[in-house]
Coordinates of N, CA and C and ligand atoms in Angstrom, one line a residue:
X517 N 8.8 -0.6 33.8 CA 9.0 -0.1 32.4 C 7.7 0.7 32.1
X518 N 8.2 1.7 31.2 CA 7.2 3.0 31.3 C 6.7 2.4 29.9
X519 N 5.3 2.5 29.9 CA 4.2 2.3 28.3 C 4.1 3.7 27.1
X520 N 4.8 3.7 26.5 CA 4.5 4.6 25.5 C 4.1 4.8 24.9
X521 N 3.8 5.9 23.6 CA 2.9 6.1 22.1 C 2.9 4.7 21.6
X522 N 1.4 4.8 21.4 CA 1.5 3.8 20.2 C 2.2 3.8 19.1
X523 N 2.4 2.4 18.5 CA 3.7 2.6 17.2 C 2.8 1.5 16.2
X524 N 1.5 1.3 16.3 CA 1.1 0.2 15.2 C -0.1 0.0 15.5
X525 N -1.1 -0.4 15.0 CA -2.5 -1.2 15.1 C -3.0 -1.9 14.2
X526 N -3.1 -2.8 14.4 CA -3.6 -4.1 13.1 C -5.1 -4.6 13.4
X527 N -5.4 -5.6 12.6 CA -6.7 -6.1 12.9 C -7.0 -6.1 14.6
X528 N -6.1 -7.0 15.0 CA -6.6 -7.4 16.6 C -5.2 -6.8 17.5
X529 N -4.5 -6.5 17.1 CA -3.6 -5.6 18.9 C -3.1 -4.4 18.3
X530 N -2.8 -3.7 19.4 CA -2.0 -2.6 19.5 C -0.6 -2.5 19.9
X531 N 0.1 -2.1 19.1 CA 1.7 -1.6 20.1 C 2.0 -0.9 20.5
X532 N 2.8 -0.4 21.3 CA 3.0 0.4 22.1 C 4.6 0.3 22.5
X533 N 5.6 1.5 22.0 CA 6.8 1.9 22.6 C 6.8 1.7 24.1
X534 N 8.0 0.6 24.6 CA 8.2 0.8 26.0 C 9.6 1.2 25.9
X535 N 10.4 1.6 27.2 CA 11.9 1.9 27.3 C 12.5 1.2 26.9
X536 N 13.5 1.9 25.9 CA 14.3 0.3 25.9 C 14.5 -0.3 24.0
X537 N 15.1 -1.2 24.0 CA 14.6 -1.5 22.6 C 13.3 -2.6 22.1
X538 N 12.4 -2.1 23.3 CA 11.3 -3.0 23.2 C 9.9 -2.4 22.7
X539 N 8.9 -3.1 22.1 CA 7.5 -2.5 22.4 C 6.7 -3.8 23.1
X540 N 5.9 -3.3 23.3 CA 4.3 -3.9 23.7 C 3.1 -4.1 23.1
X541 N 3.0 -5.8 22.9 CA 1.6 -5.5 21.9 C 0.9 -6.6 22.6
X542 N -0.1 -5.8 22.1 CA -1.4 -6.2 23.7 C -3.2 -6.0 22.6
X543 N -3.5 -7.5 22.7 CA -5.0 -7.5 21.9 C -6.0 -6.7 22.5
X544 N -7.0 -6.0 21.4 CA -7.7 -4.7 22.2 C -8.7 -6.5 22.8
X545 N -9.1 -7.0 22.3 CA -10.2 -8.3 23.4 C -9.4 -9.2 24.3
X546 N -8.0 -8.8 24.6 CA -7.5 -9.5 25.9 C -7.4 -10.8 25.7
X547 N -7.3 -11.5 24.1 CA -6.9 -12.9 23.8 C -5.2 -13.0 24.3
X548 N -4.8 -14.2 24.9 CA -3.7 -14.5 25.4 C -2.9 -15.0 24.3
X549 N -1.4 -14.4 24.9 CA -0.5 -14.3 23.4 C 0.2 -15.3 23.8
X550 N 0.1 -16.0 24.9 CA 1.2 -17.0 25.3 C 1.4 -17.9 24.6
X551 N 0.6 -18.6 23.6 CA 0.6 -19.6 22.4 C 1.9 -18.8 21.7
X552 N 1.7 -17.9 21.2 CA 2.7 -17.1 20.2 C 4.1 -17.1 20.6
X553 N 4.3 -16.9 22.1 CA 5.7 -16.8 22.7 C 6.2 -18.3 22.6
X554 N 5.7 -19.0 22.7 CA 6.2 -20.6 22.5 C 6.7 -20.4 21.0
X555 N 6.0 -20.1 20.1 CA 6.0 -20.7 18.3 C 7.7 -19.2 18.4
X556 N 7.2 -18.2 18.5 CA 8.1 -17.9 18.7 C 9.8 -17.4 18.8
X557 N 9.5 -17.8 20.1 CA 11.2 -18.3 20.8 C 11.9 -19.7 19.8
X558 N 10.6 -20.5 19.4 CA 11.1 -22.0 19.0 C 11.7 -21.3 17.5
X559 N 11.2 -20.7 17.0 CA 11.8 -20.0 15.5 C 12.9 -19.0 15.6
X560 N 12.9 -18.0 16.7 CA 14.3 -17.1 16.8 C 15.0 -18.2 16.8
X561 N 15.2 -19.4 17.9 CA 15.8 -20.3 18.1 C 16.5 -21.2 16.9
X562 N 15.5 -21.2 16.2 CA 15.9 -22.2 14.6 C 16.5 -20.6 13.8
X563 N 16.5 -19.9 14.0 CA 17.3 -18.5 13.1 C 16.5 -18.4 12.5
X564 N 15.4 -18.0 12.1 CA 14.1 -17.9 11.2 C 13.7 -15.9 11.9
X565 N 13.6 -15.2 11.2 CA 13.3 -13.8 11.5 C 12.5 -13.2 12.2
X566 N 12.6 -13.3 13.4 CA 11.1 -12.8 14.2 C 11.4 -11.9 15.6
X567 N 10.5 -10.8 15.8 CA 11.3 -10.3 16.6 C 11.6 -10.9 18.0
X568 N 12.8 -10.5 18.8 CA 13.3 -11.2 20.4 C 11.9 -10.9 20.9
X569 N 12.0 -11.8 22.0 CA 10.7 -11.9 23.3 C 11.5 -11.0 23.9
X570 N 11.0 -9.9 24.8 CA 11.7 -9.1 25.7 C 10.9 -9.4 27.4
X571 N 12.2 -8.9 28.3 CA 11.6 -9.3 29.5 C 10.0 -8.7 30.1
X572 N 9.5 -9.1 30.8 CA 8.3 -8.6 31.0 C 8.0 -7.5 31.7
X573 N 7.4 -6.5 31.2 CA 6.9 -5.2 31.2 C 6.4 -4.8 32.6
X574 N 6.4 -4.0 33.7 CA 6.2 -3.5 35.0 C 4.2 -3.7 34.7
X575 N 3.8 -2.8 33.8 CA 2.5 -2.7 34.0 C 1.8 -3.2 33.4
X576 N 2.6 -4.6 32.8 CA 1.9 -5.1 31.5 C 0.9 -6.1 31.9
X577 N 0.2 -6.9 31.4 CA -1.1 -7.7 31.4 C -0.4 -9.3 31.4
X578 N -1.0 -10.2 32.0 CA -0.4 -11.4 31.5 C -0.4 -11.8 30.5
X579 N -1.1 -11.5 29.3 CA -1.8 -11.7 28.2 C -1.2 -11.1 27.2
X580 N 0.1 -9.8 27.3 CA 0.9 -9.0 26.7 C 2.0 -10.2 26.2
X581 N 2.4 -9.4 25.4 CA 3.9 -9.4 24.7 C 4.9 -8.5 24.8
X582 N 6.1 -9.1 25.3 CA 6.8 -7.5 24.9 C 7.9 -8.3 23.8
X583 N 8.3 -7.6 22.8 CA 9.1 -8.2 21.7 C 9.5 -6.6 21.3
X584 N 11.0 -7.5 20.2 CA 11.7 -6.4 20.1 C 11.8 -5.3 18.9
X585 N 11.7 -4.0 19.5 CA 11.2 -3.0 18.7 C 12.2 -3.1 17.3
X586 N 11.0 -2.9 16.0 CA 11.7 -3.2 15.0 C 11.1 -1.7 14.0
X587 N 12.6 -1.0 13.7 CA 12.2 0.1 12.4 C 12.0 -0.2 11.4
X588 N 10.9 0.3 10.8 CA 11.1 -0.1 9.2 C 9.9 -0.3 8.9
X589 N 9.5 0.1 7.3 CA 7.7 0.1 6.8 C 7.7 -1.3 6.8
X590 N 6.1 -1.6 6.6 CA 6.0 -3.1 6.5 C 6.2 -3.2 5.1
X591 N 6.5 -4.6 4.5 CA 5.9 -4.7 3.2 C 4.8 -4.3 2.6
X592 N 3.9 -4.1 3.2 CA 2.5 -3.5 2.6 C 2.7 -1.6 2.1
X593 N 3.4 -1.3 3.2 CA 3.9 0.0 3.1 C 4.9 0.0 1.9
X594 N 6.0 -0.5 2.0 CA 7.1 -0.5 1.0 C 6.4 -0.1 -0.1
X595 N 5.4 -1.3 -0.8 CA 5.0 -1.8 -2.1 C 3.9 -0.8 -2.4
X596 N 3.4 0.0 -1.7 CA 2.5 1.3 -2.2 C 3.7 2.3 -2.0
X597 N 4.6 2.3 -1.1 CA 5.5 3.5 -1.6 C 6.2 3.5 -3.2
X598 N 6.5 2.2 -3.2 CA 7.0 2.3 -4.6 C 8.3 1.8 -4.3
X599 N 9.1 1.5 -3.0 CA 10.5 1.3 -2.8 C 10.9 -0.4 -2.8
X600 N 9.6 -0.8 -3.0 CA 9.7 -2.5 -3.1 C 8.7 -3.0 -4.2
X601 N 9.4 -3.6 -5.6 CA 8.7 -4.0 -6.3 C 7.9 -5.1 -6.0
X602 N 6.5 -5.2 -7.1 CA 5.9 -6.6 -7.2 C 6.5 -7.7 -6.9
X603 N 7.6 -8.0 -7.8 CA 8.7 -9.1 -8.0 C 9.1 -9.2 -6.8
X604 N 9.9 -8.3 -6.8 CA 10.4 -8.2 -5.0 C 9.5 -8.7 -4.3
X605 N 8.6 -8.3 -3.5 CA 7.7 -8.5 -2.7 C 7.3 -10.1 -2.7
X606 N 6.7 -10.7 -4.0 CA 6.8 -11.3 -4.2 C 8.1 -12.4 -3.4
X607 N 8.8 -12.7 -4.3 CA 10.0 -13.5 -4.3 C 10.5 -13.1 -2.3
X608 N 10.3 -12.2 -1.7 CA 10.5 -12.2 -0.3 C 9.5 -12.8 0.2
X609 N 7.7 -13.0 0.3 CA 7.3 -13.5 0.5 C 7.1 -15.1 0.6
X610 N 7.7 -15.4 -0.3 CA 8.1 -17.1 -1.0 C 9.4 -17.8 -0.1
X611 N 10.2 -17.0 0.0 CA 11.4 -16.5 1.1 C 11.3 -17.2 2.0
X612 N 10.6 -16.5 2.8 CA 10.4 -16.8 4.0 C 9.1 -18.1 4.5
X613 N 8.6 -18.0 3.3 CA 7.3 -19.3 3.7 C 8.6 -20.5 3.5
X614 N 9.3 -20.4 2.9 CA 10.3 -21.5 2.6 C 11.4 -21.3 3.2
X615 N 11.9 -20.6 3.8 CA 12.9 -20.9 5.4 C 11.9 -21.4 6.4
X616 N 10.8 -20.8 6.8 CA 9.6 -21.0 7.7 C 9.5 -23.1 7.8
X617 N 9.3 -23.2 6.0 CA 9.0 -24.8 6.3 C 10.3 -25.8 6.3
X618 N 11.3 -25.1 6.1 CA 12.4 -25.8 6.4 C 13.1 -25.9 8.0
X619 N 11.8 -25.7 8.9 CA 12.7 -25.9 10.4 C 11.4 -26.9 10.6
X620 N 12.0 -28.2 11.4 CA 11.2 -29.2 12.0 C 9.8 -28.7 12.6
X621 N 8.5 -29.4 12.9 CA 7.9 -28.9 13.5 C 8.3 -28.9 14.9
X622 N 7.5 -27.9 15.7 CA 7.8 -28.1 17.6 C 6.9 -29.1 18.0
X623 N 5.7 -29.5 17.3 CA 4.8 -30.5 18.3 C 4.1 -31.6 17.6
X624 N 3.9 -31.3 16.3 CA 3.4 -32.2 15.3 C 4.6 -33.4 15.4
X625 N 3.9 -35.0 14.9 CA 4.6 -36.0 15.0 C 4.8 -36.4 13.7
X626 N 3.4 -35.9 13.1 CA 4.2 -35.7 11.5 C 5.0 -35.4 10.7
X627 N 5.7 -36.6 10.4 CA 7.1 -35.4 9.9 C 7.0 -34.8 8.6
X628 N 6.0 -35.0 8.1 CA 5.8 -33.8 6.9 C 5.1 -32.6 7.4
X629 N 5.0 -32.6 8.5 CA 4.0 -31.1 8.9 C 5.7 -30.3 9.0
X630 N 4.9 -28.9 9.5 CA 6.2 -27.7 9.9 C 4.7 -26.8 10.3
X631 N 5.6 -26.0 11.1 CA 5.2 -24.8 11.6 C 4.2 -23.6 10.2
X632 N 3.2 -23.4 10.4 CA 2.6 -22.5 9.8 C 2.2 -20.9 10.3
X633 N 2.2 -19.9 9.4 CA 1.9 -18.8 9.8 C 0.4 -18.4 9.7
X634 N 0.0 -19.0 8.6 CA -1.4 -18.7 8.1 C -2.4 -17.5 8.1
X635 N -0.7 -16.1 8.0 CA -1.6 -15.0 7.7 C -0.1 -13.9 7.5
X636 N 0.7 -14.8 6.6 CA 1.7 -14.4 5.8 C 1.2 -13.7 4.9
X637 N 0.9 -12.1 5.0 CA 0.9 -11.0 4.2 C 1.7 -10.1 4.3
X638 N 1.6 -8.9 3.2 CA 2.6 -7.8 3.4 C 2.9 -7.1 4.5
X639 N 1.3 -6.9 5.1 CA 0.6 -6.1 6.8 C 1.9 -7.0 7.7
X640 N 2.4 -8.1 7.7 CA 2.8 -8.8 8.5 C 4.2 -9.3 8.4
X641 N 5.2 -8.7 8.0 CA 6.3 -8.4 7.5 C 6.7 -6.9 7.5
X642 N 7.7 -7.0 8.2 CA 8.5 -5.6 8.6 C 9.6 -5.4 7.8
X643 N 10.2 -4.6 7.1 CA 11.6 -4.9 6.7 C 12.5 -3.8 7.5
X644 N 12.6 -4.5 8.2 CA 14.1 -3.8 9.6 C 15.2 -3.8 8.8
X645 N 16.3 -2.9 9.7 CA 17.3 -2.5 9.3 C 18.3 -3.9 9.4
X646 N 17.6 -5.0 10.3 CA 18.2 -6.0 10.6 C 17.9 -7.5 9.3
X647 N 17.3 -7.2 8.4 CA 16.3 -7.7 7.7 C 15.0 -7.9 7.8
X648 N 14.0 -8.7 6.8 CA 12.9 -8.4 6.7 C 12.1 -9.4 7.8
X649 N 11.4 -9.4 8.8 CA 11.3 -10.1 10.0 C 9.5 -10.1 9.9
X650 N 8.9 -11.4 10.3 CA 7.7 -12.1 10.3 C 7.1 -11.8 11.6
X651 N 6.1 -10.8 11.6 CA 5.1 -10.3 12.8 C 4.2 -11.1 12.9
X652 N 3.1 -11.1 14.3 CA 1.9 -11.7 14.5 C 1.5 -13.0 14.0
X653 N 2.1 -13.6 14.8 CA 1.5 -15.5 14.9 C 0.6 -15.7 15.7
X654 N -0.6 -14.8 15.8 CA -1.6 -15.6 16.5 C -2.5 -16.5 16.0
X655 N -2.3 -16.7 14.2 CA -2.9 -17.5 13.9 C -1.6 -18.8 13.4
X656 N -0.7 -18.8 14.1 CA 0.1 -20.0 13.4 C -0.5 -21.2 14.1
X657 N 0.2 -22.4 13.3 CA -0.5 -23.6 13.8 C 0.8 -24.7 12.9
X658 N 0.0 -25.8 12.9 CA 1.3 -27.0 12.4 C 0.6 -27.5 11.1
X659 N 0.6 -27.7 9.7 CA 0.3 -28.4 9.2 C 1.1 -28.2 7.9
X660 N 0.4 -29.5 6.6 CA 1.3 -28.9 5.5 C 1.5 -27.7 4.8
X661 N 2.7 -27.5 4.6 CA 3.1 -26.7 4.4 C 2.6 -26.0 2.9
X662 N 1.8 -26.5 2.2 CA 1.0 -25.9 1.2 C 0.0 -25.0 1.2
X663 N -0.9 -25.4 2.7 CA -1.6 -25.0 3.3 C -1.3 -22.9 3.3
X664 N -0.2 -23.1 4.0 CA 0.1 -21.8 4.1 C 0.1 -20.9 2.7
X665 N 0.5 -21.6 1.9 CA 0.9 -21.0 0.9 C -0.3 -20.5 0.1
X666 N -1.3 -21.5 0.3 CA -2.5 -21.1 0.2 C -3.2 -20.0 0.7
X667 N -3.5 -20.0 2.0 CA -3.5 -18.9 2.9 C -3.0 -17.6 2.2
X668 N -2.1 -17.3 2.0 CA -1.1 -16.2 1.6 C -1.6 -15.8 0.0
X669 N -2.0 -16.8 -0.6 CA -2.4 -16.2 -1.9 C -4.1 -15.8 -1.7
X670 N -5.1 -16.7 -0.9 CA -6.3 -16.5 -0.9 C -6.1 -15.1 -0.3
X671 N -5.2 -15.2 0.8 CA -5.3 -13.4 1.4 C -5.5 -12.2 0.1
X672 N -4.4 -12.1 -0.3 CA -4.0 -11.3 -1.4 C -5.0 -11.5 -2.3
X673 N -5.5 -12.6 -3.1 CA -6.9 -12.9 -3.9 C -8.1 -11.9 -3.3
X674 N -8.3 -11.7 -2.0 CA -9.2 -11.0 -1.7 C -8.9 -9.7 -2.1
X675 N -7.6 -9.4 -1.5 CA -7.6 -8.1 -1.4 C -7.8 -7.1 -2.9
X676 N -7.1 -7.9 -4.3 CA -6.8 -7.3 -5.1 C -8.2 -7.4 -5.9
X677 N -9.5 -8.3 -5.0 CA -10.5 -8.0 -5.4 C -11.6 -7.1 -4.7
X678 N -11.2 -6.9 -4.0 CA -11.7 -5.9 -3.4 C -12.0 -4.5 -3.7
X679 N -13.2 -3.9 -4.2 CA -13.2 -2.7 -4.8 C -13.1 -1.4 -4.4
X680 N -12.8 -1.4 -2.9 CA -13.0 -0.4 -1.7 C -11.4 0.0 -2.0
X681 N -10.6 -1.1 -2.2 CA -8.9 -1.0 -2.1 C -8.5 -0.2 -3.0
X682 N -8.0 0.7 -2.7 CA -7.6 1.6 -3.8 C -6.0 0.7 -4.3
X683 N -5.4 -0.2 -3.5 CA -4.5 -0.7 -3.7 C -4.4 -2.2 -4.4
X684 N -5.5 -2.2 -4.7 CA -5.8 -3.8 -5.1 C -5.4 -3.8 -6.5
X685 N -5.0 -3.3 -7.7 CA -4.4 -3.3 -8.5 C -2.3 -4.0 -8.4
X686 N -2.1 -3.2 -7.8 CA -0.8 -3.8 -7.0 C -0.9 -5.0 -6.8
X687 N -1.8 -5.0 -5.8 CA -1.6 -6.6 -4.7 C -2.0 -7.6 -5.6
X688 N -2.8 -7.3 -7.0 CA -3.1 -8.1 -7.8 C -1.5 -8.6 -8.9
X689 N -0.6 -7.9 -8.8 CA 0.3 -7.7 -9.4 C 1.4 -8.9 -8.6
X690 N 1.4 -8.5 -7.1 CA 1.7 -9.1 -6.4 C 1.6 -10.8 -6.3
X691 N 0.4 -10.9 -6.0 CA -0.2 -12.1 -6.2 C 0.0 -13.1 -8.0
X692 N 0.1 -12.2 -9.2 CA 0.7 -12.8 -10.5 C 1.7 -13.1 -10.2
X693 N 3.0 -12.3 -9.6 CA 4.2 -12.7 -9.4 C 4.1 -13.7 -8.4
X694 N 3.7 -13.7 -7.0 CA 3.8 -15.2 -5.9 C 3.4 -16.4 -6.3
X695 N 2.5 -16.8 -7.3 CA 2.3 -18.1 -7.4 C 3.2 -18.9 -8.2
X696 N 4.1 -17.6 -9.5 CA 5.1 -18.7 -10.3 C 6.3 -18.8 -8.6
X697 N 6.3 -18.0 -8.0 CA 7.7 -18.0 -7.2 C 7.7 -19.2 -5.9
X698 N 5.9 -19.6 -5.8 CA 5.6 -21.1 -5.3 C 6.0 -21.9 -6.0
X699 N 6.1 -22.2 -7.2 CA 6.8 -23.2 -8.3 C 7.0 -24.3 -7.6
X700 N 8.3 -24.0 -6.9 CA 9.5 -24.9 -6.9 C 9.1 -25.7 -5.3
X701 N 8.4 -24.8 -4.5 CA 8.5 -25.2 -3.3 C 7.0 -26.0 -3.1
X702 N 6.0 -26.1 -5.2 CA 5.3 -27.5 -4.3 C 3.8 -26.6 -4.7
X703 N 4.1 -24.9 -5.1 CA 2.8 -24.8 -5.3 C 1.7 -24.6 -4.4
X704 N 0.6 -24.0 -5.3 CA -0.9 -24.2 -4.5 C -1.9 -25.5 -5.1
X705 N -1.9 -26.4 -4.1 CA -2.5 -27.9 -5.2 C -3.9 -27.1 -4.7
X706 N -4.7 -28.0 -5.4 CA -6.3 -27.7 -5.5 C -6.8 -28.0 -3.7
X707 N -6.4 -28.8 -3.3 CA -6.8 -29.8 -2.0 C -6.5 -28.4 -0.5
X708 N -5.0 -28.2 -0.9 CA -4.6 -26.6 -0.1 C -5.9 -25.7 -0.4
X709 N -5.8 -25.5 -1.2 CA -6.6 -24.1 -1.8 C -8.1 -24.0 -1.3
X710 N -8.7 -25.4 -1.2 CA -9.9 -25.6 -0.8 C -10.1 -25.7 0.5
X711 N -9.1 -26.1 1.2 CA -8.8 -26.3 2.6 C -8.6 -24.3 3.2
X712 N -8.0 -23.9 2.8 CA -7.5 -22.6 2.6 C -8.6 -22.0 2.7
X713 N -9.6 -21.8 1.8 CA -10.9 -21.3 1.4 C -11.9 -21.8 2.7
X714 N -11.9 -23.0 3.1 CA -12.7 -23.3 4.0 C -12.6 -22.2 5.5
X715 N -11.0 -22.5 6.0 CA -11.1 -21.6 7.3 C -11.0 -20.2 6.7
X716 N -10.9 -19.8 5.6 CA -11.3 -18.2 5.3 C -12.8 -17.8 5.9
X717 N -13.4 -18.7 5.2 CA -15.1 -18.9 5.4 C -15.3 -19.2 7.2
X718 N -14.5 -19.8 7.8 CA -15.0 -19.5 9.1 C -14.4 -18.8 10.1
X719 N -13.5 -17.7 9.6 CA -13.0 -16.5 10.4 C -14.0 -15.8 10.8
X720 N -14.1 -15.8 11.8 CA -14.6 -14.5 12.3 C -14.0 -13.2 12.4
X721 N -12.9 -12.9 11.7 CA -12.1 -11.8 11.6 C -12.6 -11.2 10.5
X722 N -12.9 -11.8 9.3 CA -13.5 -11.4 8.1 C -14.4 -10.3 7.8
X723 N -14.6 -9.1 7.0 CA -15.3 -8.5 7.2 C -16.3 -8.7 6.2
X724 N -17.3 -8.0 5.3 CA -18.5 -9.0 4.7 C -17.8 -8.6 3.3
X725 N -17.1 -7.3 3.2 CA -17.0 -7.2 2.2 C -15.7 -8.7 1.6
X726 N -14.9 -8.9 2.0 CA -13.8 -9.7 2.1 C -14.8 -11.5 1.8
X727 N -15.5 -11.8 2.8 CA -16.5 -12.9 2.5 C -17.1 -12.7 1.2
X728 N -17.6 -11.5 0.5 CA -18.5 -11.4 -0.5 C -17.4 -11.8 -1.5
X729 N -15.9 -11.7 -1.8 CA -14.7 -12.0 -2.9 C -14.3 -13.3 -2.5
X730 N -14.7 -14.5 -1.6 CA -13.7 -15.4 -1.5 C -13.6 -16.0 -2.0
X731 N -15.2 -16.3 -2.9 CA -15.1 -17.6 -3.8 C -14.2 -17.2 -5.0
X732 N -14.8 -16.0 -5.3 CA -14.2 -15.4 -6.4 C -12.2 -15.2 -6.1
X733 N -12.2 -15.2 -5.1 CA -10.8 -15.2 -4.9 C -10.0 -16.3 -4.6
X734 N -10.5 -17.6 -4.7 CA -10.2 -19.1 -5.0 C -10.0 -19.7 -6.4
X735 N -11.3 -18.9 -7.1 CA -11.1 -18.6 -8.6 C -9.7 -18.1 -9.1
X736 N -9.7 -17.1 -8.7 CA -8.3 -16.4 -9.3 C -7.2 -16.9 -8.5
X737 N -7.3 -17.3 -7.5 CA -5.7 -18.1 -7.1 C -5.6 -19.9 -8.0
X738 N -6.9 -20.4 -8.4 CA -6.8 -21.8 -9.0 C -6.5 -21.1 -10.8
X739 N -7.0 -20.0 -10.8 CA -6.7 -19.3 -12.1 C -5.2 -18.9 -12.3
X740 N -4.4 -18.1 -11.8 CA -3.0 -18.0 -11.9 C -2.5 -18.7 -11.5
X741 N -2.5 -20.2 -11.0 CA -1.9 -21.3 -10.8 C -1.7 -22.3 -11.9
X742 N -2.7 -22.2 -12.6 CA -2.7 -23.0 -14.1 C -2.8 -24.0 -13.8
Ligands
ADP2276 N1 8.0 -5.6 17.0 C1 7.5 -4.5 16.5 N2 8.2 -3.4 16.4 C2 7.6 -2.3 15.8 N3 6.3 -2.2 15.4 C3 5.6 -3.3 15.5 C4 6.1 -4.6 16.0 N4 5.1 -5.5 15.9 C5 4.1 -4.9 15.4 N5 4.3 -3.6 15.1 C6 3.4 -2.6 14.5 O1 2.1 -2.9 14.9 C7 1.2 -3.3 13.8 C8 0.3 -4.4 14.3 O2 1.0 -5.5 14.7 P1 0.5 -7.0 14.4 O3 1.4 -7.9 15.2 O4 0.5 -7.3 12.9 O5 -1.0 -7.0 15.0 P2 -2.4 -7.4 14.3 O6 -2.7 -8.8 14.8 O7 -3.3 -6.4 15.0 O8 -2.3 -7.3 12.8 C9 2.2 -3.6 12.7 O9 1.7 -3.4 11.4 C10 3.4 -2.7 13.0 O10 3.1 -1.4 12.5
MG2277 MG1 -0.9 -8.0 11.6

């Protein structure tokens, strides 16, 4: 299989068109995606939106992915184009955290745990021609399901504080509308949120300006939560 133009770059991998209806996405620091192909396969499996695992690539790396190529802006794109409202955005993001916790966990014995994404943002959400489909689990894991929800709002709390963002008016718009559309499914309790806040604080993905809004961005997610 021949490696093509790139088609994406995010925080940590790249993609890359291969033949076929596949790409290739491959971490620029060579962290192993094999954890991801497990969480996965187990979610296509449960019908949950994520793109197919494709067979493995001629010149690819052990450490690669090949999964299946998907058209279409992300939500982050959409919602600065203007072709996907706040609301919208919103109410899709709530969506899918809630089909997400409605499939069993794969390894947790707790049965209140479920599968978590813990970096459910717009960046990470495609909306395909096939519907709107959940990219990059390399940070998913098992816990309650609040957790996430938290995660997803602290994200967005940063961003719409962020003063560099020319987009952070939006995402602040975004984030008003996702916390009433948590309502039903349980909310952001204080215990989430703090918990949330903690592994923000020990990412090393973080950049300083992002660490310099967190607290302040726990503020305003315990603030639009009421
Ligand atoms: N299956 C896919 N099909 C097409 N493009 C993709 C696919 N997966 C990722 N991309 C593109 O690559 C970008 C980065 O992918 P992502 O998995 O989010 O990596 P990162 O961890 O670096 O954020 C995405 O924003 C998107 O533009
Ligand atoms: Mg990403």
């Amino acid at each position: 299989m021949h490696t093509g133009p790139l088609m994406g770059s995010g925080r940590t991998a790249d993609v890359y068109a291969l033949d076929g209806p596949w790409v290739l996405r491959r971490y620029r620091d060579g962290m192993d995606a094999t954890g991801e192909l497990a969480v996965m396969s187990y979610l296509a499996a449960s019908g949950f939106p994520v793109p197919r695992i494709g067979p493995p690539a001629e010149d690819a790396l052990p450490t690669d992915l090949v999964l299946q190529r998907l058209t279409g802006p992300t939500l982050a794109e959409a919602l600065l184009a203007g072709t996907t409202t706040e609301a919208e955005g919103a109410e899709l993001l709530a969506r899918l955290l809630r089909e997400l916790h409605a499939i069993p966990p794969r390894l947790s014995q707790d049965p209140e745990d479920r599968i978590l994404h813990l970096d459910l943002r717009p960046e990470n959400v495609i909306l395909a021609a096939e519907g709107a489909m959940v990219i990059d689990w390399l940070t998913a894991g098992e816990g309650p399901p609040a957790l996430d929800r938290a995660m997803s709002s602290l994200i967005l709390a940063q961003v719409a504080l962020d003063p560099s963002l020319p987009a952070r008016a939006r995402v602040r718009g975004l984030l008003a509308a996702l916390l009433p559309a948590f309502a039903d499914d349980g909310g952001v309790p204080a215990e989430a949120l703090a918990r949330a806040t903690a592994l923000r604080a020990d990412d090393p993905q973080l950049t300083a300006d992002e660490l310099a809004v967190l607290d302040e961005a726990a503020e305003l997610v315990a603030s639009l939560t009421g």
